[in-house]
PDB file of C-alpha atoms in Angstrom:
ATOM      1  CA  MET A   2      11.712 -19.190  14.166  1.00 75.00           C
ATOM      2  CA  ALA A   3      10.960 -16.670  16.696  1.00 78.00           C
ATOM      3  CA  GLY A   4      12.777 -18.342  19.449  1.00 81.00           C
ATOM      4  CA  ASP A   5      16.051 -16.409  19.002  1.00 82.00           C
ATOM      5  CA  TRP A   6      14.437 -12.968  18.144  1.00 83.00           C
ATOM      6  CA  SER A   7      14.913  -9.992  20.240  1.00 85.00           C
ATOM      7  CA  GLU A   8      11.967  -8.009  21.534  1.00 84.00           C
ATOM      8  CA  GLU A   9      12.547  -5.413  18.786  1.00 83.00           C
ATOM      9  CA  GLN A  10      12.579  -8.067  16.016  1.00 83.00           C
ATOM     10  CA  ARG A  11       9.339  -9.509  17.351  1.00 85.00           C
ATOM     11  CA  MET A  12       7.862  -6.154  17.356  1.00 85.00           C
ATOM     12  CA  LEU A  13       8.988  -5.471  13.685  1.00 83.00           C
ATOM     13  CA  VAL A  14       7.754  -8.753  12.458  1.00 84.00           C
ATOM     14  CA  THR A  15       4.291  -8.424  14.103  1.00 85.00           C
ATOM     15  CA  SER A  16       3.946  -4.816  12.775  1.00 82.00           C
ATOM     16  CA  TRP A  17       4.810  -6.183   9.305  1.00 78.00           C
ATOM     17  CA  LEU A  18       2.232  -8.834   9.524  1.00 81.00           C
ATOM     18  CA  VAL A  19      -0.309  -6.301  10.574  1.00 80.00           C
ATOM     19  CA  ASN A  20       0.635  -3.993   7.751  1.00 73.00           C
ATOM     20  CA  GLN A  21       0.412  -6.987   5.138  1.00 68.00           C
ATOM     21  CA  ARG A  22      -3.077  -7.828   6.290  1.00 70.00           C
ATOM     22  CA  SER A  23      -4.208  -4.176   6.309  1.00 67.00           C
ATOM     23  CA  MET A  24      -3.089  -3.882   2.651  1.00 57.00           C
ATOM     24  CA  GLY A  25      -5.176  -6.800   1.613  1.00 56.00           C
ATOM     25  CA  ASP A  26      -3.069  -9.951   2.139  1.00 59.00           C
ATOM     26  CA  ALA A  27      -5.252 -12.191   4.135  1.00 62.00           C
ATOM     27  CA  GLN A  28      -2.580 -14.805   4.991  1.00 68.00           C
ATOM     28  CA  PRO A  29       1.019 -13.014   4.887  1.00 70.00           C
ATOM     29  CA  THR A  30       3.751 -15.638   4.962  1.00 69.00           C
ATOM     30  CA  ILE A  31       7.187 -15.362   6.588  1.00 69.00           C
ATOM     31  CA  SER A  32       9.365 -17.941   4.882  1.00 61.00           C
ATOM     32  CA  ASP A  33      12.458 -19.507   6.410  1.00 59.00           C
ATOM     33  CA  SER A  34      14.768 -17.369   4.099  1.00 52.00           C
ATOM     34  CA  MET A  35      13.137 -14.094   5.205  1.00 58.00           C
ATOM     35  CA  GLU A  36      15.778 -11.521   6.451  1.00 65.00           C
ATOM     36  CA  ILE A  37      14.071 -10.331   9.660  1.00 68.00           C
ATOM     37  CA  ASN A  38      16.600  -7.512   9.949  1.00 66.00           C
ATOM     38  CA  SER A  39      15.729  -6.229   6.429  1.00 62.00           C
ATOM     39  CA  ILE A  40      12.312  -5.187   7.652  1.00 70.00           C
ATOM     40  CA  ARG A  41      12.249  -1.437   7.822  1.00 68.00           C
ATOM     41  CA  HIS A  42      10.994   0.209  11.089  1.00 74.00           C
ATOM     42  CA  PRO A  43       8.114   2.148  10.415  1.00 77.00           C
ATOM     43  CA  SER A  44       8.278   5.993  10.679  1.00 82.00           C
ATOM     44  CA  VAL A  45       6.823   7.855  13.558  1.00 89.00           C
ATOM     45  CA  PHE A  46       4.282   9.276  11.164  1.00 89.00           C
ATOM     46  CA  GLN A  47       3.450   5.844   9.854  1.00 84.00           C
ATOM     47  CA  ARG A  48       3.078   4.263  13.419  1.00 90.00           C
ATOM     48  CA  ALA A  49       0.729   7.202  14.313  1.00 93.00           C
ATOM     49  CA  GLU A  50      -1.241   6.658  11.372  1.00 90.00           C
ATOM     50  CA  ASN A  51      -1.682   2.844  11.957  1.00 89.00           C
ATOM     51  CA  LEU A  52      -2.649   3.421  15.463  1.00 93.00           C
ATOM     52  CA  PHE A  53      -5.281   5.871  14.339  1.00 94.00           C
ATOM     53  CA  LYS A  54      -6.478   3.489  11.943  1.00 89.00           C
ATOM     54  CA  TYR A  55      -6.812   0.810  14.794  1.00 91.00           C
ATOM     55  CA  ILE A  56      -8.522   3.358  17.068  1.00 93.00           C
ATOM     56  CA  SER A  57     -11.137   4.151  14.395  1.00 92.00           C
ATOM     57  CA  SER A  58     -11.750   0.480  13.681  1.00 89.00           C
ATOM     58  CA  GLN A  59     -12.724  -0.175  17.314  1.00 90.00           C
ATOM     59  CA  LEU A  60     -15.301   2.592  17.425  1.00 89.00           C
ATOM     60  CA  SER A  61     -18.936   1.677  16.395  1.00 86.00           C
ATOM     61  CA  SER A  62     -20.231   5.153  16.387  1.00 87.00           C
ATOM     62  CA  ILE A  63     -18.828   8.599  15.879  1.00 85.00           C
ATOM     63  CA  GLY A  64     -18.985   9.505  19.479  1.00 85.00           C
ATOM     64  CA  ASP A  65     -17.642   6.401  21.004  1.00 92.00           C
ATOM     65  CA  VAL A  66     -14.771   6.616  23.468  1.00 93.00           C
ATOM     66  CA  PHE A  67     -11.614   4.665  22.928  1.00 92.00           C
ATOM     67  CA  ARG A  68      -9.937   3.260  26.158  1.00 88.00           C
ATOM     68  CA  ILE A  69      -6.115   2.882  26.284  1.00 80.00           C
ATOM     69  CA  PRO A  70      -5.173   0.097  28.831  1.00 72.00           C
ATOM     70  CA  TYR A  71      -1.980  -0.431  30.549  1.00 68.00           C
ATOM     71  CA  LYS A  72      -0.252  -3.678  30.330  1.00 64.00           C
ATOM     72  CA  PRO A  73      -2.785  -6.087  31.976  1.00 65.00           C
ATOM     73  CA  GLN A  74      -1.425  -8.113  34.910  1.00 68.00           C
ATOM     74  CA  ASN A  75      -2.094 -11.741  35.536  1.00 70.00           C
ATOM     75  CA  LEU A  76      -4.190 -12.206  32.521  1.00 68.00           C
ATOM     76  CA  GLU A  77      -4.179 -15.030  30.036  1.00 74.00           C
ATOM     77  CA  GLU A  78      -3.139 -14.160  26.314  1.00 72.00           C
ATOM     78  CA  ASN A  79      -6.587 -14.982  24.971  1.00 77.00           C
ATOM     79  CA  ASP A  80      -8.224 -12.642  27.526  1.00 80.00           C
ATOM     80  CA  PRO A  81      -9.864  -9.746  25.564  1.00 81.00           C
ATOM     81  CA  LYS A  82      -8.115  -7.074  27.612  1.00 80.00           C
ATOM     82  CA  TRP A  83      -4.714  -8.682  26.861  1.00 83.00           C
ATOM     83  CA  VAL A  84      -5.604  -9.072  23.149  1.00 85.00           C
ATOM     84  CA  HIS A  85      -6.747  -5.328  23.109  1.00 85.00           C
ATOM     85  CA  TYR A  86      -3.395  -4.287  24.702  1.00 86.00           C
ATOM     86  CA  ALA A  87      -1.334  -6.572  22.247  1.00 86.00           C
ATOM     87  CA  LYS A  88      -3.126  -5.141  19.244  1.00 88.00           C
ATOM     88  CA  ILE A  89      -2.285  -1.565  20.150  1.00 91.00           C
ATOM     89  CA  LEU A  90       1.382  -2.416  20.590  1.00 90.00           C
ATOM     90  CA  ALA A  91       1.149  -4.316  17.115  1.00 89.00           C
ATOM     91  CA  TRP A  92      -0.625  -1.731  15.205  1.00 90.00           C
ATOM     92  CA  SER A  93       1.581   1.208  16.484  1.00 91.00           C
ATOM     93  CA  GLY A  94       4.856  -0.762  16.329  1.00 89.00           C
ATOM     94  CA  SER A  95       5.511  -0.503  19.792  1.00 90.00           C
ATOM     95  CA  THR A  96       7.188  -2.467  22.586  1.00 85.00           C
ATOM     96  CA  LYS A  97       6.079  -0.421  25.655  1.00 84.00           C
ATOM     97  CA  VAL A  98       3.236   1.778  26.652  1.00 83.00           C
ATOM     98  CA  ASN A  99       5.318   4.997  26.604  1.00 89.00           C
ATOM     99  CA  ASP A 100       5.736   4.847  22.866  1.00 92.00           C
ATOM    100  CA  VAL A 101       1.999   4.322  22.523  1.00 91.00           C
ATOM    101  CA  GLU A 102       1.451   7.461  24.751  1.00 92.00           C
ATOM    102  CA  TYR A 103       3.746   9.533  22.529  1.00 94.00           C
ATOM    103  CA  LEU A 104       1.933   8.546  19.620  1.00 95.00           C
ATOM    104  CA  LEU A 105      -1.431   9.450  21.082  1.00 95.00           C
ATOM    105  CA  ARG A 106      -0.172  12.837  21.978  1.00 95.00           C
ATOM    106  CA  PHE A 107       1.171  13.145  18.365  1.00 96.00           C
ATOM    107  CA  LEU A 108      -2.299  12.396  17.036  1.00 96.00           C
ATOM    108  CA  GLU A 109      -3.721  14.951  19.495  1.00 96.00           C
ATOM    109  CA  ASP A 110      -1.344  17.539  18.060  1.00 96.00           C
ATOM    110  CA  GLN A 111      -2.674  16.774  14.634  1.00 95.00           C
ATOM    111  CA  ASN A 112      -6.072  17.556  15.876  1.00 96.00           C
ATOM    112  CA  LEU A 113      -7.083  13.818  14.863  1.00 96.00           C
ATOM    113  CA  ILE A 114      -8.052  12.786  18.521  1.00 95.00           C
ATOM    114  CA  THR A 115      -8.946  14.499  21.706  1.00 95.00           C
ATOM    115  CA  SER A 116      -9.918  13.544  25.066  1.00 93.00           C
ATOM    116  CA  PRO A 117     -13.640  13.359  25.939  1.00 91.00           C
ATOM    117  CA  PRO A 118     -15.144  15.763  28.486  1.00 88.00           C
ATOM    118  CA  LYS A 119     -14.065  15.217  32.166  1.00 86.00           C
ATOM    119  CA  VAL A 120     -10.950  13.265  31.014  1.00 86.00           C
ATOM    120  CA  MET A 121      -7.679  14.853  31.465  1.00 85.00           C
ATOM    121  CA  SER A 122      -5.569  13.067  28.822  1.00 88.00           C
ATOM    122  CA  VAL A 123      -5.820  11.225  25.550  1.00 88.00           C
ATOM    123  CA  THR A 124      -3.478   8.524  26.994  1.00 87.00           C
ATOM    124  CA  GLU A 125      -6.379   7.448  29.146  1.00 88.00           C
ATOM    125  CA  ARG A 126      -9.336   7.878  26.793  1.00 91.00           C
ATOM    126  CA  CYS A 127      -9.794   9.504  23.485  1.00 94.00           C
ATOM    127  CA  ILE A 128     -12.429  10.216  20.712  1.00 95.00           C
ATOM    128  CA  LEU A 129     -12.021  11.169  17.103  1.00 95.00           C
ATOM    129  CA  THR A 130     -12.448  14.855  16.287  1.00 95.00           C
ATOM    130  CA  ALA A 131     -14.391  16.192  13.362  1.00 94.00           C
ATOM    131  CA  ASN A 132     -10.933  16.541  11.693  1.00 94.00           C
ATOM    132  CA  GLY A 133     -10.124  13.146  12.497  1.00 94.00           C
ATOM    133  CA  HIS A 134     -13.249  11.791  10.619  1.00 91.00           C
ATOM    134  CA  VAL A 135     -12.397  13.860   7.695  1.00 90.00           C
ATOM    135  CA  HIS A 136      -8.884  12.650   7.675  1.00 89.00           C
ATOM    136  CA  LEU A 137     -10.075   8.909   7.763  1.00 85.00           C
ATOM    137  CA  ALA A 138     -12.502   9.592   4.919  1.00 80.00           C
ATOM    138  CA  LYS A 139      -9.747  11.075   2.671  1.00 74.00           C
ATOM    139  CA  SER A 140      -7.139   8.542   3.703  1.00 70.00           C
ATOM    140  CA  GLY A 141      -9.207   5.556   2.979  1.00 59.00           C
ATOM    141  CA  ASN A 142      -7.006   2.540   2.611  1.00 49.00           C
ATOM    142  CA  ARG A 143      -4.100   4.401   1.137  1.00 54.00           C
ATOM    143  CA  ILE A 144      -0.706   2.909   1.956  1.00 52.00           C
ATOM    144  CA  VAL A 145       2.058   5.266   2.953  1.00 53.00           C
ATOM    145  CA  ASP A 146       4.962   2.926   3.201  1.00 65.00           C
ATOM    146  CA  SER A 147       4.685   0.220   0.551  1.00 81.00           C
ATOM    147  CA  MET A 148       7.431  -1.552  -1.369  1.00 87.00           C
ATOM    148  CA  GLN A 149       5.069  -2.675  -4.279  1.00 91.00           C
ATOM    149  CA  ALA A 150       4.324  -1.248  -7.691  1.00 94.00           C
ATOM    150  CA  PHE A 151       1.365  -2.344  -9.551  1.00 95.00           C
ATOM    151  CA  VAL A 152       1.893  -3.038 -13.352  1.00 96.00           C
ATOM    152  CA  ALA A 153      -1.239  -2.661 -15.802  1.00 93.00           C
ATOM    153  CA  MET A 154      -0.495  -3.616 -19.328  1.00 91.00           C
ATOM    154  CA  TRP A 155      -1.663  -5.784 -22.260  1.00 84.00           C
ATOM    155  CA  PHE A 156      -1.147  -9.507 -21.495  1.00 81.00           C
ATOM    156  CA  ASP A 157       0.315 -10.467 -24.970  1.00 79.00           C
ATOM    157  CA  PRO A 158       3.502 -12.412 -25.655  1.00 84.00           C
ATOM    158  CA  SER A 159       4.594  -9.441 -27.978  1.00 84.00           C
ATOM    159  CA  LEU A 160       4.804  -7.306 -24.813  1.00 87.00           C
ATOM    160  CA  ASP A 161       6.706 -10.022 -22.682  1.00 90.00           C
ATOM    161  CA  ASP A 162      10.055  -8.278 -23.349  1.00 93.00           C
ATOM    162  CA  ALA A 163       8.578  -4.942 -22.424  1.00 94.00           C
ATOM    163  CA  PHE A 164       7.730  -6.350 -18.948  1.00 95.00           C
ATOM    164  CA  TYR A 165      10.499  -8.801 -18.241  1.00 95.00           C
ATOM    165  CA  GLN A 166      13.405  -6.632 -19.585  1.00 96.00           C
ATOM    166  CA  GLY A 167      11.852  -3.081 -19.327  1.00 97.00           C
ATOM    167  CA  ILE A 168       9.295  -2.453 -16.720  1.00 97.00           C
ATOM    168  CA  LYS A 169      10.127  -5.176 -14.034  1.00 96.00           C
ATOM    169  CA  PRO A 170      13.810  -4.464 -13.859  1.00 96.00           C
ATOM    170  CA  GLY A 171      13.209  -0.810 -13.971  1.00 96.00           C
ATOM    171  CA  ILE A 172      10.992  -0.853 -10.910  1.00 95.00           C
ATOM    172  CA  GLU A 173      13.373  -3.419  -9.125  1.00 94.00           C
ATOM    173  CA  LYS A 174      16.500  -1.323  -9.970  1.00 93.00           C
ATOM    174  CA  CYS A 175      14.861   1.153  -7.492  1.00 92.00           C
ATOM    175  CA  GLY A 176      14.261  -1.278  -4.749  1.00 90.00           C
ATOM    176  CA  TYR A 177      10.592  -1.774  -5.327  1.00 91.00           C
ATOM    177  CA  SER A 178       8.824  -5.064  -6.345  1.00 92.00           C
ATOM    178  CA  ALA A 179       6.572  -5.378  -9.502  1.00 94.00           C
ATOM    179  CA  LYS A 180       3.114  -6.832  -9.226  1.00 93.00           C
ATOM    180  CA  ARG A 181       1.126  -7.894 -12.304  1.00 91.00           C
ATOM    181  CA  ILE A 182      -1.924  -9.889 -12.253  1.00 85.00           C
ATOM    182  CA  LYS A 183      -1.873 -12.308 -15.312  1.00 71.00           C
ATOM    183  CA  GLN A 184      -5.065 -13.810 -16.921  1.00 50.00           C
ATOM    184  CA  SER A 185      -4.012 -17.266 -15.468  1.00 42.00           C
ATOM    185  CA  GLU A 186      -4.129 -15.988 -12.128  1.00 46.00           C
ATOM    186  CA  ARG A 187      -7.681 -14.507 -12.307  1.00 45.00           C
ATOM    187  CA  LEU A 188      -9.535 -17.121 -10.393  1.00 45.00           C
ATOM    188  CA  ASN A 189     -11.364 -14.690  -8.379  1.00 44.00           C
ATOM    189  CA  LYS A 190     -13.284 -11.786  -9.459  1.00 49.00           C
ATOM    190  CA  ILE A 191     -10.607  -9.637 -11.256  1.00 54.00           C
ATOM    191  CA  ASP A 192     -12.032  -6.273  -9.902  1.00 70.00           C
ATOM    192  CA  ASP A 193     -11.491  -7.350  -6.504  1.00 75.00           C
ATOM    193  CA  GLN A 194      -7.945  -8.615  -7.162  1.00 79.00           C
ATOM    194  CA  ILE A 195      -6.843  -5.478  -8.962  1.00 85.00           C
ATOM    195  CA  ILE A 196      -8.314  -3.197  -6.465  1.00 86.00           C
ATOM    196  CA  ALA A 197      -6.664  -5.011  -3.478  1.00 85.00           C
ATOM    197  CA  GLU A 198      -3.329  -4.900  -5.204  1.00 89.00           C
ATOM    198  CA  ILE A 199      -3.628  -1.283  -6.365  1.00 90.00           C
ATOM    199  CA  ARG A 200      -4.423  -0.245  -2.651  1.00 87.00           C
ATOM    200  CA  ARG A 201      -1.280  -2.045  -1.602  1.00 86.00           C
ATOM    201  CA  SER A 202       0.953  -0.254  -3.936  1.00 91.00           C
ATOM    202  CA  LYS A 203       3.044   2.852  -3.568  1.00 91.00           C
ATOM    203  CA  PHE A 204       2.654   3.715  -7.311  1.00 93.00           C
ATOM    204  CA  VAL A 205       1.240   2.310 -10.480  1.00 95.00           C
ATOM    205  CA  VAL A 206       2.880   1.724 -13.830  1.00 96.00           C
ATOM    206  CA  VAL A 207       0.428   1.802 -16.807  1.00 94.00           C
ATOM    207  CA  ASP A 208       1.563   0.789 -20.303  1.00 93.00           C
ATOM    208  CA  LEU A 209      -0.734   1.959 -22.909  1.00 89.00           C
ATOM    209  CA  THR A 210       0.893  -0.027 -25.875  1.00 87.00           C
ATOM    210  CA  GLU A 211      -1.909  -1.490 -27.988  1.00 79.00           C
ATOM    211  CA  GLY A 212      -2.098  -4.425 -30.404  1.00 62.00           C
ATOM    212  CA  GLU A 213      -2.499  -4.174 -34.078  1.00 53.00           C
ATOM    213  CA  VAL A 214      -5.760  -2.447 -34.917  1.00 43.00           C
ATOM    214  CA  GLY A 215      -7.479  -3.590 -38.329  1.00 40.00           C
ATOM    215  CA  ARG A 216     -10.963  -3.446 -39.818  1.00 40.00           C
ATOM    216  CA  ALA A 217     -13.093  -6.492 -40.254  1.00 44.00           C
ATOM    217  CA  GLU A 218     -15.209  -7.248 -43.419  1.00 51.00           C
ATOM    218  CA  ASP A 219     -18.273  -5.796 -41.871  1.00 51.00           C
ATOM    219  CA  GLY A 220     -16.469  -2.421 -41.257  1.00 45.00           C
ATOM    220  CA  THR A 221     -15.932  -2.991 -37.404  1.00 43.00           C
ATOM    221  CA  ILE A 222     -12.661  -2.109 -35.623  1.00 38.00           C
ATOM    222  CA  THR A 223     -10.642  -5.056 -34.486  1.00 41.00           C
ATOM    223  CA  GLY A 224      -7.814  -5.207 -31.903  1.00 43.00           C
ATOM    224  CA  ASP A 225      -7.834  -4.417 -28.150  1.00 47.00           C
ATOM    225  CA  THR A 226      -7.841  -0.935 -27.224  1.00 47.00           C
ATOM    226  CA  ARG A 227      -6.472  -1.586 -23.727  1.00 56.00           C
ATOM    227  CA  GLY A 228      -9.692  -0.232 -22.031  1.00 59.00           C
ATOM    228  CA  SER A 229      -8.899  -2.133 -18.802  1.00 74.00           C
ATOM    229  CA  VAL A 230      -5.599  -0.348 -18.121  1.00 86.00           C
ATOM    230  CA  TYR A 231      -7.527   2.939 -18.223  1.00 85.00           C
ATOM    231  CA  TYR A 232      -9.702   1.560 -15.635  1.00 86.00           C
ATOM    232  CA  GLU A 233      -6.810   0.634 -13.271  1.00 90.00           C
ATOM    233  CA  ALA A 234      -5.315   4.175 -13.853  1.00 90.00           C
ATOM    234  CA  GLY A 235      -8.341   5.867 -12.924  1.00 89.00           C
ATOM    235  CA  PHE A 236      -8.907   3.665  -9.870  1.00 89.00           C
ATOM    236  CA  ALA A 237      -5.332   4.558  -8.756  1.00 90.00           C
ATOM    237  CA  HIS A 238      -5.953   8.322  -9.467  1.00 86.00           C
ATOM    238  CA  GLY A 239      -9.115   7.975  -7.319  1.00 83.00           C
ATOM    239  CA  LEU A 240      -7.218   6.747  -4.367  1.00 82.00           C
ATOM    240  CA  ASP A 241      -4.521   9.517  -4.928  1.00 81.00           C
ATOM    241  CA  ILE A 242      -1.814   6.915  -5.920  1.00 89.00           C
ATOM    242  CA  PRO A 243       0.702   8.225  -8.476  1.00 90.00           C
ATOM    243  CA  VAL A 244       0.455   6.758 -11.892  1.00 92.00           C
ATOM    244  CA  ILE A 245       3.368   6.459 -14.343  1.00 93.00           C
ATOM    245  CA  PHE A 246       2.356   6.179 -18.070  1.00 91.00           C
ATOM    246  CA  THR A 247       4.375   4.236 -20.465  1.00 92.00           C
ATOM    247  CA  CYS A 248       3.855   3.538 -24.294  1.00 89.00           C
ATOM    248  CA  SER A 249       5.659   2.027 -27.244  1.00 89.00           C
ATOM    249  CA  LYS A 250       6.446   4.542 -29.912  1.00 85.00           C
ATOM    250  CA  ASN A 251       5.281   1.865 -32.466  1.00 81.00           C
ATOM    251  CA  SER A 252       1.697   1.455 -30.786  1.00 76.00           C
ATOM    252  CA  PRO A 253      -0.910   1.856 -33.504  1.00 62.00           C
ATOM    253  CA  GLY A 254      -3.220   3.362 -30.876  1.00 60.00           C
ATOM    254  CA  LYS A 255      -3.119   6.747 -29.362  1.00 57.00           C
ATOM    255  CA  MET A 256      -3.436   7.807 -25.816  1.00 57.00           C
ATOM    256  CA  HIS A 257      -7.155   8.838 -24.836  1.00 54.00           C
ATOM    257  CA  PHE A 258      -7.495  12.570 -24.922  1.00 45.00           C
ATOM    258  CA  ASP A 259      -8.640  12.625 -21.247  1.00 49.00           C
ATOM    259  CA  ILE A 260      -4.922  11.578 -20.009  1.00 57.00           C
ATOM    260  CA  GLN A 261      -3.105  13.347 -22.692  1.00 56.00           C
ATOM    261  CA  GLN A 262      -2.170  15.994 -20.040  1.00 59.00           C
ATOM    262  CA  TYR A 263      -0.090  13.573 -18.037  1.00 72.00           C
ATOM    263  CA  PRO A 264       3.457  12.875 -18.916  1.00 79.00           C
ATOM    264  CA  CYS A 265       4.152   9.593 -20.607  1.00 85.00           C
ATOM    265  CA  ILE A 266       7.444   7.595 -21.296  1.00 88.00           C
ATOM    266  CA  PHE A 267       7.430   6.771 -25.000  1.00 87.00           C
ATOM    267  CA  TRP A 268       9.993   3.990 -25.581  1.00 92.00           C
ATOM    268  CA  ASN A 269      11.591   2.243 -28.479  1.00 91.00           C
ATOM    269  CA  THR A 270      13.391  -0.850 -26.746  1.00 94.00           C
ATOM    270  CA  PRO A 271      12.872  -2.538 -23.442  1.00 94.00           C
ATOM    271  CA  GLU A 272      16.170  -1.300 -22.229  1.00 96.00           C
ATOM    272  CA  GLU A 273      15.362   2.341 -23.083  1.00 94.00           C
ATOM    273  CA  LEU A 274      11.997   1.663 -21.197  1.00 96.00           C
ATOM    274  CA  LYS A 275      13.965   0.183 -17.965  1.00 96.00           C
ATOM    275  CA  SER A 276      16.428   3.174 -17.837  1.00 94.00           C
ATOM    276  CA  ARG A 277      13.789   5.776 -18.222  1.00 93.00           C
ATOM    277  CA  LEU A 278      11.306   4.354 -15.988  1.00 95.00           C
ATOM    278  CA  ALA A 279      13.970   3.693 -13.143  1.00 93.00           C
ATOM    279  CA  SER A 280      14.971   7.482 -13.696  1.00 90.00           C
ATOM    280  CA  ARG A 281      11.392   8.525 -13.278  1.00 90.00           C
ATOM    281  CA  ILE A 282      10.591   6.366 -10.215  1.00 91.00           C
ATOM    282  CA  SER A 283      13.886   7.623  -8.581  1.00 88.00           C
ATOM    283  CA  ALA A 284      13.015  11.221  -9.286  1.00 84.00           C
ATOM    284  CA  ASN A 285       9.559  10.875  -7.817  1.00 81.00           C
ATOM    285  CA  PHE A 286       9.685   8.438  -5.210  1.00 81.00           C
ATOM    286  CA  GLY A 287      13.265   7.978  -4.384  1.00 79.00           C
ATOM    287  CA  ASP A 288      14.908   4.655  -4.093  1.00 79.00           C
ATOM    288  CA  ALA A 289      13.586   2.222  -1.589  1.00 73.00           C
ATOM    289  CA  PRO A 290      15.529   1.280   1.422  1.00 60.00           C
ATOM    290  CA  SER A 291      16.191  -2.207   0.052  1.00 53.00           C
ATOM    291  CA  HIS A 292      17.924  -0.664  -3.078  1.00 50.00           C
ATOM    292  CA  ALA A 293      21.529  -1.788  -3.142  1.00 45.00           C
TER     293      ALA A 293
END
């Protein structure tokens, strides 16, 4: 497939693969129908951030020095020096060393890296600053440029229309993709799946609609109170990933008091949900570049 690609296209695809893996997709796949030209070129900020993540991943202790090689000459592609050089280009979305040098100076200007004693420039060797370690701890695995929205909601046929005619098309209308993990897909530990997909998402849509709540003969309350979606909302908030709350006006349950300070889209019909959700997404995040 790559036989007719330009150097720029090869770089974009390689960078895309690296980003997909860093977002939790262990085996990202490029299909025959994939439009290579539709892959967005990462911003300078994103390229610098990715390079910073690669640098930090190569350091075994806080004072380790990261060495920046120039293009190795006369080396096999499986040689460690060549692999190291290729990874720097891939993670930074670069095709030449000059780009990498610019991004390194960009990181230095942000006080994330600096040259170690007796070294003149970060383009030769660098170490993480104290601010760099703080930045790394705060950023965690947060994804800056993601086209995915994670959806947490009740998996019941009564809400199929809400998802397929409301939430999903509302998200897609703005150019993003909707990811929902159904019960039938929960072959692995569900917490691990949820965490991986939330980390990969730009924002999370949480629908708080509950099922019918009744009382059994022994006095206990019956019905699902949607506790799992509150877990997913809380996890996203912990990662500083924006959450959009929605809820049917006919839901028998009420929002928990600890999230009542957050705005919620209360909807009557899937069409209303679609329209209001799309407006909220556009207002907060803008339309994705794939939006027609």
